[in-house]
Amino acid sequence: MRYGFFDTAADEYVIDRPDVPVSWTNYLGTKNLCTVLSHHGGGYSYYKSSEYGRITRFRQNGVPLDRPGHYVYLRDDADGDYWSVSWQPVGKPLDDPANPAVYTTRHGLGYTRFEAQYKGIDASQTVFIPLDDDVELWDVRLTNTTDEVRELTVAGYVEFSFHTISIDNQNLQMSLYASGSSYEDGIIEYDFYYEPWTFHYFTSSETPSSYDSLRDNFVGPYRTETNPVAIERGEGTNQSATTQNHCGALQHKVTLQPGETKRLVYVLGYGSRDGVGRDIQKKYADVVSAPAEGRTPAVDAEFQRLRDHWRAKQDKLRIRTPHEGMNTMINAWTLLQAETCVQWSRFASFVEVGGRNGLGYRDTAQDVMSVIHSNPVKTRQRIVELLRAQVEAGYGLHLFDPKAFDPDAEKLPDVPSPTIVPTKDPKDLIHGLEDTCSDDHLWLVPSVVEYVKETGDHGFLDLEIPFAEGTAATVYEHLRRALQFSAEQVGPNGVALGLRADWNDCLNLGGGETSLVTFLHAWAIRAFLEVAEPLAAAGRPGAGDDVARWTTELDRIRGVADSELWDGDWWIRGYTRDGVKIGSAQNDEGKIFLEHQAWPVIAGITSQERGERSMDSVRELLGSEYGNHLNWPAFTKVDDTVGFVTRVYPGIKENAAIFSHPNAWPIIAEALLGRGDEAVAFYDAILPYHQNDNIEVRGAEPYAYVQFLYGRDHEWFGKAQNPWLTGTAGWMYTAVTKYVLGVRLTLDGLVVDPSVPKDWDGFEVRREWRDAVYEIEVRNPDHVSHGVASVTVDGVEHPVGEPVPAAPAGSTVSVVVTLG
Ligand code: GLC
C-alpha cells in the first residue's frame, strides 16, 4: 500500500493520501530554530535546545495522534463549515462524494507545504524557517476556484509550551502561574515571569480581525483542536492574561472574488514584541509579488535563499547512476537526514520528544564524517565540541552538553528561579571509567582525519583545544590520547575491554572484551597513521616515534584478530568477564552478531578470504528482505554478563532487530572486497525508497532511514521504528559515495575506486572539493564490478592507482575512469 511518491525533479516527497498510519515528519531549520513537523501539521518547535527551549507544545503518546501542531483553519462564513489546510486537525472525511476533500503534503529540503482543495477553495500553507531570522513562516495562499464571491475566516494557531519539557509534563508548583500573554498591534507576545529574558510571539502579515492567546478560550471546554469553539464561531475572544495555558491564534476575514488568490503570512518567532517582533512583522508584511516592478516580498526572497542553500549543499556531490533509488536518496534525502543528525543530534522527534539535551559522543563523532563537504562549518564546530569533551585520559564524555565546555557559551541572566535547572560545574560532568564506553573516542580519530582531507586545513591538527579538565593540547595530541586509552584498556585475551558498552549500548561487558572495539581501534590507528606518516617524513618531532608505536600496535591487533577472534565462518563478538565467548557458533543464543563483521575488512587487517567468508555468513544467517539482523538467534535468557540485550524482547532494538546503522558497514566491506553486486544488494535490502508501496508493513516514512525494523522473531517483522535520528543516514551516504562509487579523498588527492553491480554501464559523479569541480565519469564496458583499467584527467592519461591531485580553486577537472 502506498501513501505518496518521490518527486525527484522537485526534491520533494509528496503524500497524496493523508491517512498514513503514523506521522511522517520533516525537519525544518538550519540554525537556532528547529521544527519537527508531520505530514498532517502536527509538531513542535524549539529554540536551540529541545529540552530547555521549547516554543510550541507537543503531547507525546497522546490521542488523537501527535498533537498539537502548527495549524491553519479555514471557515466558510456562508455556512459555518470549517476545515484545515493540513488534513488534521479538523480531519474532513476523505471519501465523502458530496464534499470531496483533497489533501496533499509536500516535504522538501527545509520546508513542508500543505495543500487542500475543498468546496472550491484551493489552499496552501508553506512552512519554513528562513536562514537567518529566528522565525517560522507560514506562507498561506487561498484561491477561489468557483464563480461566486466567497467570504472566509482564516486562522493560524499554535499552542505555546512552558519552554522546558519537564514543566510541560509535570506542571511544577509555579508552572500554570508563571507565564502570560498579551496582544498589541497584531502581535501576540508570550512571556515567562520566571525566565524574564524569554519571549515568543505570533503575528501575521495583516492585522487580524480577532485573536485568542488563552488556549482554553480558543479550544473551548470538552473540545480538541478538531473543533475549536473559536473557529466554530468564526471569531476569537480578544482576551489575554497572565497565568494558565497560552496559544497564538489570529483570525482574518478574507473576501475572495471568483478566481481571486490572496496570500497571508503567519509568523511564529523567538524574542519579544518590542525587541524583534515589530521589525519582523514589518519585514514579512508585504505579500504582493510583482517581479516586473522589482517587488519581491521578503517571504519569497527568504524561501529562495533557503532553496539555494540546500541546492548548494546538494551540488557539492551529485551522483547519476543507473539506480534511481540511490540517486534520489543520496542526492536529497540521505544528505538531508545526515545533515539533520549533525545539526540537531538525537533527541527531538515524535518518538523521543526532546527531553534530553546535548550530544552523544559516539553518535556525533560518526555523524560529522559524512557531511564535511556539505557543511564544513558545522562539522568543525562539532569536532571542536567533541575534542573539548574528551578527558585527558583519552576517552569521551558519553553524553555531554557542549555549552558546559564552551568558554564563549552565552550565560543566562542570573535570576533566582524555582524552575530552572542549575548550571553544573564542568568538573562534575566528567564521568569515571564505570560510565565510559569503550568506543566513543575512537570514532573521532577518522572524523578529524577526514576533515583535514576535505578542507586541506592541516593546521587544524596543531590547534590547541582544552580537554574536559581544562588543560590544552593540540588536536594531534587529542587523537594520540584516544588511541592510547584503547591501547591501555585491553583484557586478558588481548582484546579491548567492553566497559559500560561499545557501539552496542546493550552489550554491557564491563571487564569482558569486545572484538568490535579492537577492530575499531585498528581502523582509528590507520587513520591516524595517514596524518602521522607525512608529518614524520617532514621531520616533526615525535611523529616518527608515533608511527613506529602505532604500527606496532596495529600489527599486534592483526595478530590477535587472526589467532583469537576468528570463529571459523565469522568473527566472535568478544568474551564475558567470565571468559565465555560471545557471538560464536558454540553459543546457543547470539551465535553471530552483525556490527563487527565488516570492520576487519574496513580496517585492512584481514584476508580477502576471511572478509568474504564473514560477509557470506552475514548474508546467510542475518540477512532478510528488509536488511540484516543485529544478532541471531535472539536472546531469550537473561544474562547480565552479556548485558541488557538479554532483557530486550526478541526481534526488537538491539536484540535481533534489523538495526539499520550497522547495515551500512557490510556495504563498505563488500565494496572493499570488490564485490559490487553484493554491496548494492545489502544497500537495496534496507533502502527505505524500495518500501514506498509496502507501508502496511513498514509504517514509517519511505524517505528516511529508521533506527530499527522489527526482526523476524516478531510478528511485526519489517515494521520500521524511530525515523530520522540515526547514524544510518551518514554511514549510508559514506558507504555509497566513498565505497560503492568509490570517490574518496587522500590528504592531497582524489581516488576513484568503484565497486558496482556488473550490469551497470557506468555512472557519473560531480564532486566539489576545495573550490574545484571534478566531473567524474566512470565507464564499465566489460561489465565488471571492480578494478580500474585506465584513467584520464582532462583527456590526458593518468597512472592507475595514483590519486588525482587537488586542482587549483576555480578549476573544473574532467576525470574519466574505465573499469576493466
Ligand atoms: C542508539 C544510540 C547509539 C548506539 C545504538 C546501538 O542508536 O544512539 O549510540 O550505537 O543505539 O546501541
Coordinates of N, CA and C in Angstrom, one line a residue, residues 343-476:
Q343 N 23.1 18.6 12.8 CA 22.6 19.9 13.3 C 21.8 19.7 14.6
W344 N 21.0 18.7 14.7 CA 20.0 18.6 15.9 C 20.3 17.4 16.7
S345 N 21.3 16.6 16.4 CA 21.6 15.4 17.2 C 20.4 14.5 17.3
R346 N 20.2 13.9 18.5 CA 19.3 12.7 18.5 C 18.0 12.8 19.2
F347 N 17.7 13.9 19.9 CA 16.6 13.7 20.9 C 15.3 14.3 20.6
A348 N 15.2 15.0 19.5 CA 13.9 15.7 19.2 C 13.3 15.0 18.0
S349 N 12.3 14.2 18.2 CA 11.5 13.6 17.2 C 10.1 13.4 17.7
F350 N 9.3 12.5 17.1 CA 8.0 12.2 17.6 C 8.1 11.0 18.5
V351 N 9.2 10.3 18.6 CA 9.4 9.2 19.4 C 10.0 9.6 20.7
E352 N 11.3 10.0 20.6 CA 11.9 10.7 21.7 C 11.6 12.1 21.5
V353 N 10.9 12.8 22.4 CA 10.3 14.1 22.1 C 11.1 15.2 22.7
G354 N 12.4 15.1 22.8 CA 13.2 16.2 23.1 C 13.6 16.4 24.6
G355 N 13.4 15.4 25.4 CA 13.6 15.6 26.8 C 15.1 15.4 27.2
R356 N 15.9 15.2 26.3 CA 17.4 15.2 26.6 C 18.1 16.3 25.9
N357 N 19.2 16.7 26.4 CA 19.9 17.8 25.8 C 21.3 17.4 25.5
G358 N 21.9 18.1 24.5 CA 23.4 17.8 24.3 C 23.6 16.9 23.2
L359 N 24.9 16.3 23.2 CA 25.3 15.5 22.1 C 25.8 14.1 22.7
G360 N 25.4 13.1 22.0 CA 26.0 11.8 22.3 C 27.4 11.7 21.6
Y361 N 28.4 11.3 22.4 CA 29.8 11.4 21.9 C 29.9 10.5 20.6
R362 N 29.5 9.3 20.8 CA 29.7 8.3 19.7 C 28.9 8.7 18.4
D363 N 27.7 9.1 18.7 CA 26.8 9.4 17.5 C 27.3 10.6 16.8
T364 N 27.7 11.6 17.5 CA 28.1 12.9 16.8 C 29.5 12.6 16.1
A365 N 30.4 11.9 16.8 CA 31.7 11.6 16.2 C 31.5 10.9 14.9
Q366 N 30.5 10.1 14.7 CA 30.3 9.4 13.5 C 29.6 10.3 12.5
D367 N 28.5 11.0 13.0 CA 27.7 11.8 12.0 C 28.5 12.8 11.2
V368 N 29.5 13.4 11.9 CA 30.2 14.5 11.3 C 31.0 14.0 10.0
M369 N 31.3 12.8 10.0 CA 32.2 12.3 9.0 C 31.6 12.4 7.6
S370 N 30.3 12.3 7.5 CA 29.7 12.2 6.2 C 29.3 13.6 5.5
V371 N 29.3 14.6 6.3 CA 28.8 15.9 5.7 C 29.8 17.0 5.8
I372 N 31.1 16.6 5.8 CA 32.1 17.6 5.9 C 32.1 18.5 4.6
H373 N 31.8 17.8 3.5 CA 31.8 18.5 2.2 C 30.6 19.5 2.1
S374 N 29.5 19.1 2.7 CA 28.3 20.0 2.6 C 28.2 20.9 3.7
N375 N 28.8 20.7 4.8 CA 28.7 21.6 6.0 C 30.0 21.7 6.8
P376 N 31.0 22.2 6.2 CA 32.3 22.2 6.9 C 32.3 23.0 8.2
V377 N 31.5 24.1 8.2 CA 31.5 25.0 9.4 C 30.9 24.2 10.6
K378 N 29.7 23.6 10.4 CA 29.1 22.9 11.5 C 29.9 21.7 11.9
T379 N 30.5 21.1 10.9 CA 31.3 19.9 11.2 C 32.5 20.3 12.1
R380 N 33.1 21.4 11.7 CA 34.3 21.8 12.5 C 33.8 22.2 14.0
Q381 N 32.7 22.9 14.1 CA 32.2 23.2 15.4 C 31.9 21.9 16.2
R382 N 31.3 21.0 15.6 CA 31.0 19.7 16.3 C 32.3 19.0 16.7
I383 N 33.3 19.0 15.8 CA 34.5 18.3 16.1 C 35.2 19.0 17.3
V384 N 35.2 20.3 17.3 CA 35.8 21.1 18.4 C 35.0 20.7 19.7
E385 N 33.7 20.7 19.6 CA 32.9 20.3 20.8 C 33.3 19.0 21.4
L386 N 33.5 18.0 20.5 CA 33.9 16.7 20.9 C 35.3 16.7 21.5
L387 N 36.2 17.4 20.9 CA 37.5 17.5 21.5 C 37.5 18.1 22.9
R388 N 36.7 19.1 23.1 CA 36.6 19.7 24.4 C 35.9 18.8 25.4
A389 N 35.2 17.8 25.0 CA 34.5 16.9 25.9 C 35.3 15.5 26.0
Q390 N 36.5 15.6 25.6 CA 37.4 14.4 25.7 C 38.2 14.7 27.0
V391 N 38.4 13.6 27.8 CA 39.2 13.8 29.0 C 40.7 13.6 28.8
E392 N 41.5 14.0 29.7 CA 43.0 13.9 29.5 C 43.3 12.4 29.3
A393 N 42.6 11.5 29.9 CA 42.9 10.1 29.8 C 42.6 9.5 28.4
G394 N 41.9 10.3 27.6 CA 41.6 10.0 26.2 C 40.2 9.6 25.8
Y395 N 39.4 9.3 26.8 CA 38.0 8.8 26.5 C 37.1 10.0 26.4
G396 N 35.9 9.8 25.8 CA 35.0 10.9 25.6 C 33.9 10.8 26.6
L397 N 33.3 12.0 26.9 CA 32.1 12.0 27.8 C 30.9 11.6 27.0
H398 N 30.3 10.5 27.5 CA 29.3 9.8 26.7 C 28.2 10.6 26.2
L399 N 27.6 11.4 27.1 CA 26.5 12.4 26.7 C 26.9 13.7 27.4
F400 N 27.0 14.7 26.6 CA 27.5 16.0 27.2 C 26.8 17.1 26.5
D401 N 26.8 18.2 27.3 CA 26.2 19.5 26.8 C 27.4 20.3 26.4
P402 N 27.5 20.6 25.1 CA 28.7 21.3 24.6 C 28.9 22.7 25.2
K403 N 27.8 23.3 25.7 CA 27.8 24.6 26.3 C 28.7 24.6 27.6
A404 N 28.6 23.4 28.2 CA 29.3 23.3 29.5 C 30.8 23.5 29.3
F405 N 31.3 23.2 28.1 CA 32.8 23.2 27.9 C 33.2 24.3 26.9
D406 N 32.2 25.2 26.6 CA 32.5 26.2 25.7 C 32.7 27.5 26.4
P407 N 34.0 28.0 26.3 CA 34.3 29.3 27.0 C 33.4 30.5 26.6
D408 N 32.9 30.4 25.3 CA 32.2 31.5 24.8 C 30.7 31.3 24.9
A409 N 30.2 30.3 25.6 CA 28.8 30.0 25.7 C 28.1 31.2 26.4
E410 N 26.9 31.5 25.8 CA 26.2 32.7 26.4 C 25.7 32.3 27.8
K411 N 25.9 33.1 28.8 CA 25.5 32.9 30.1 C 24.0 33.4 30.3
L412 N 23.2 32.7 31.0 CA 21.9 33.1 31.2 C 21.9 34.2 32.3
P413 N 21.0 35.2 32.2 CA 21.0 36.2 33.3 C 20.8 35.5 34.7
D414 N 21.4 36.1 35.7 CA 21.4 35.5 37.0 C 20.1 35.8 37.7
V415 N 19.0 35.2 37.4 CA 17.7 35.5 38.1 C 17.4 34.2 38.9
P416 N 17.2 34.5 40.2 CA 16.8 33.3 41.1 C 15.5 32.7 40.6
S417 N 15.4 31.4 40.5 CA 14.2 30.8 39.9 C 13.9 29.5 40.5
P418 N 12.7 29.2 40.7 CA 12.4 27.8 41.3 C 12.4 26.7 40.2
T419 N 12.5 27.1 39.0 CA 12.2 26.0 37.9 C 13.4 25.8 37.0
I420 N 14.4 26.6 37.0 CA 15.4 26.4 36.0 C 16.4 25.4 36.5
V421 N 16.9 24.5 35.7 CA 17.9 23.5 36.1 C 19.2 24.2 36.3
P422 N 19.8 24.0 37.5 CA 21.0 24.8 37.8 C 22.2 24.4 36.8
T423 N 23.0 25.3 36.5 CA 24.1 25.0 35.6 C 25.2 24.3 36.5
K424 N 25.7 23.2 35.9 CA 26.6 22.4 36.6 C 28.1 22.9 36.4
D425 N 28.9 22.6 37.4 CA 30.3 22.9 37.2 C 30.8 21.8 36.2
P426 N 31.5 22.2 35.2 CA 32.0 21.2 34.2 C 32.7 20.0 34.8
K427 N 33.4 20.2 36.0 CA 34.2 19.1 36.6 C 33.2 18.0 37.1
D428 N 32.0 18.4 37.5 CA 31.0 17.4 37.9 C 30.5 16.6 36.8
L429 N 30.8 17.0 35.5 CA 30.2 16.3 34.4 C 31.2 15.3 33.9
I430 N 32.4 15.2 34.4 CA 33.4 14.3 34.0 C 33.2 12.9 34.7
H431 N 32.8 12.0 33.9 CA 32.5 10.7 34.5 C 33.7 9.8 34.5
G432 N 33.7 8.8 35.4 CA 34.8 7.9 35.5 C 34.7 6.7 34.6
L433 N 35.6 5.8 34.8 CA 35.6 4.6 33.9 C 34.3 3.8 33.9
E434 N 33.7 3.7 35.0 CA 32.5 2.9 35.1 C 31.4 3.4 34.1
D435 N 31.4 4.7 33.8 CA 30.4 5.2 32.8 C 31.0 5.4 31.4
T436 N 32.2 4.9 31.2 CA 32.8 5.2 29.9 C 32.6 4.1 28.9
C437 N 32.3 4.5 27.7 CA 32.1 3.5 26.7 C 33.4 3.2 26.0
S438 N 33.6 2.0 25.6 CA 34.9 1.6 25.0 C 35.2 2.2 23.6
D439 N 34.1 2.7 23.0 CA 34.3 3.1 21.6 C 34.2 4.6 21.3
D440 N 33.6 5.4 22.2 CA 33.2 6.8 21.9 C 34.3 7.5 21.2
H441 N 35.5 7.5 21.9 CA 36.6 8.4 21.4 C 37.2 7.9 20.1
L442 N 37.0 6.6 19.8 CA 37.7 6.1 18.6 C 37.1 6.6 17.3
W443 N 35.8 6.9 17.3 CA 35.2 7.4 16.1 C 35.7 8.8 15.7
L444 N 36.2 9.5 16.7 CA 36.6 10.9 16.4 C 37.9 10.9 15.6
V445 N 38.7 9.9 15.7 CA 40.0 10.0 15.0 C 39.8 10.0 13.5
P446 N 39.2 9.0 12.9 CA 39.0 9.1 11.4 C 38.2 10.4 11.0
S447 N 37.2 10.8 11.9 CA 36.5 12.0 11.5 C 37.4 13.2 11.4
V448 N 38.3 13.4 12.3 CA 39.2 14.5 12.2 C 40.1 14.4 11.0
V449 N 40.5 13.2 10.7 CA 41.4 13.0 9.5 C 40.6 13.3 8.2
E450 N 39.3 12.8 8.2 CA 38.5 13.1 7.0 C 38.3 14.7 6.9
Y451 N 38.2 15.3 8.0 CA 38.0 16.8 8.0 C 39.2 17.5 7.3
V452 N 40.4 17.0 7.7 CA 41.6 17.6 7.1 C 41.7 17.3 5.6
K453 N 41.3 16.1 5.3 CA 41.4 15.7 3.8 C 40.4 16.6 3.0
E454 N 39.2 16.8 3.6 CA 38.2 17.5 2.8 C 38.6 19.0 2.7
T455 N 39.1 19.6 3.8 CA 39.3 21.0 3.8 C 40.7 21.4 3.5
G456 N 41.7 20.5 3.6 CA 43.1 20.8 3.4 C 43.7 21.6 4.5
D457 N 42.9 21.7 5.6 CA 43.3 22.5 6.8 C 44.2 21.7 7.7
H458 N 45.5 21.5 7.3 CA 46.4 20.7 8.1 C 46.7 21.3 9.4
G459 N 46.6 22.7 9.4 CA 46.9 23.4 10.7 C 45.9 23.0 11.8
F460 N 44.8 22.4 11.4 CA 43.8 22.1 12.4 C 44.4 21.1 13.4
L461 N 45.3 20.3 13.0 CA 45.9 19.3 13.8 C 46.8 20.0 14.9
D462 N 47.2 21.2 14.7 CA 48.1 21.9 15.6 C 47.3 22.8 16.5
L463 N 46.0 22.9 16.3 CA 45.2 23.8 17.1 C 45.1 23.3 18.5
E464 N 45.3 24.3 19.5 CA 45.3 23.9 20.9 C 43.8 23.9 21.4
I465 N 43.4 22.8 21.9 CA 42.0 22.7 22.4 C 42.0 22.1 23.8
P466 N 41.3 22.6 24.8 CA 41.4 22.0 26.1 C 40.7 20.7 26.2
F467 N 41.2 19.8 27.0 CA 40.5 18.6 27.4 C 39.3 19.1 28.4
A468 N 38.5 18.2 28.7 CA 37.3 18.5 29.6 C 37.9 19.1 31.0
E469 N 39.0 18.6 31.4 CA 39.6 19.1 32.7 C 40.1 20.5 32.6
G470 N 40.3 21.0 31.3 CA 40.8 22.4 31.2 C 42.2 22.5 30.6
T471 N 43.0 21.5 30.7 CA 44.4 21.6 30.2 C 44.3 21.5 28.6
A472 N 45.1 22.3 28.0 CA 45.0 22.4 26.5 C 46.1 21.4 25.9
A473 N 45.7 20.9 24.7 CA 46.7 20.1 23.9 C 46.3 20.3 22.5
T474 N 47.3 19.9 21.6 CA 46.9 20.0 20.2 C 45.9 19.0 19.8
V475 N 45.2 19.2 18.7 CA 44.3 18.2 18.2 C 45.0 16.9 18.0
Y476 N 46.2 17.0 17.4 CA 47.0 15.8 17.2 C 47.2 15.0 18.5

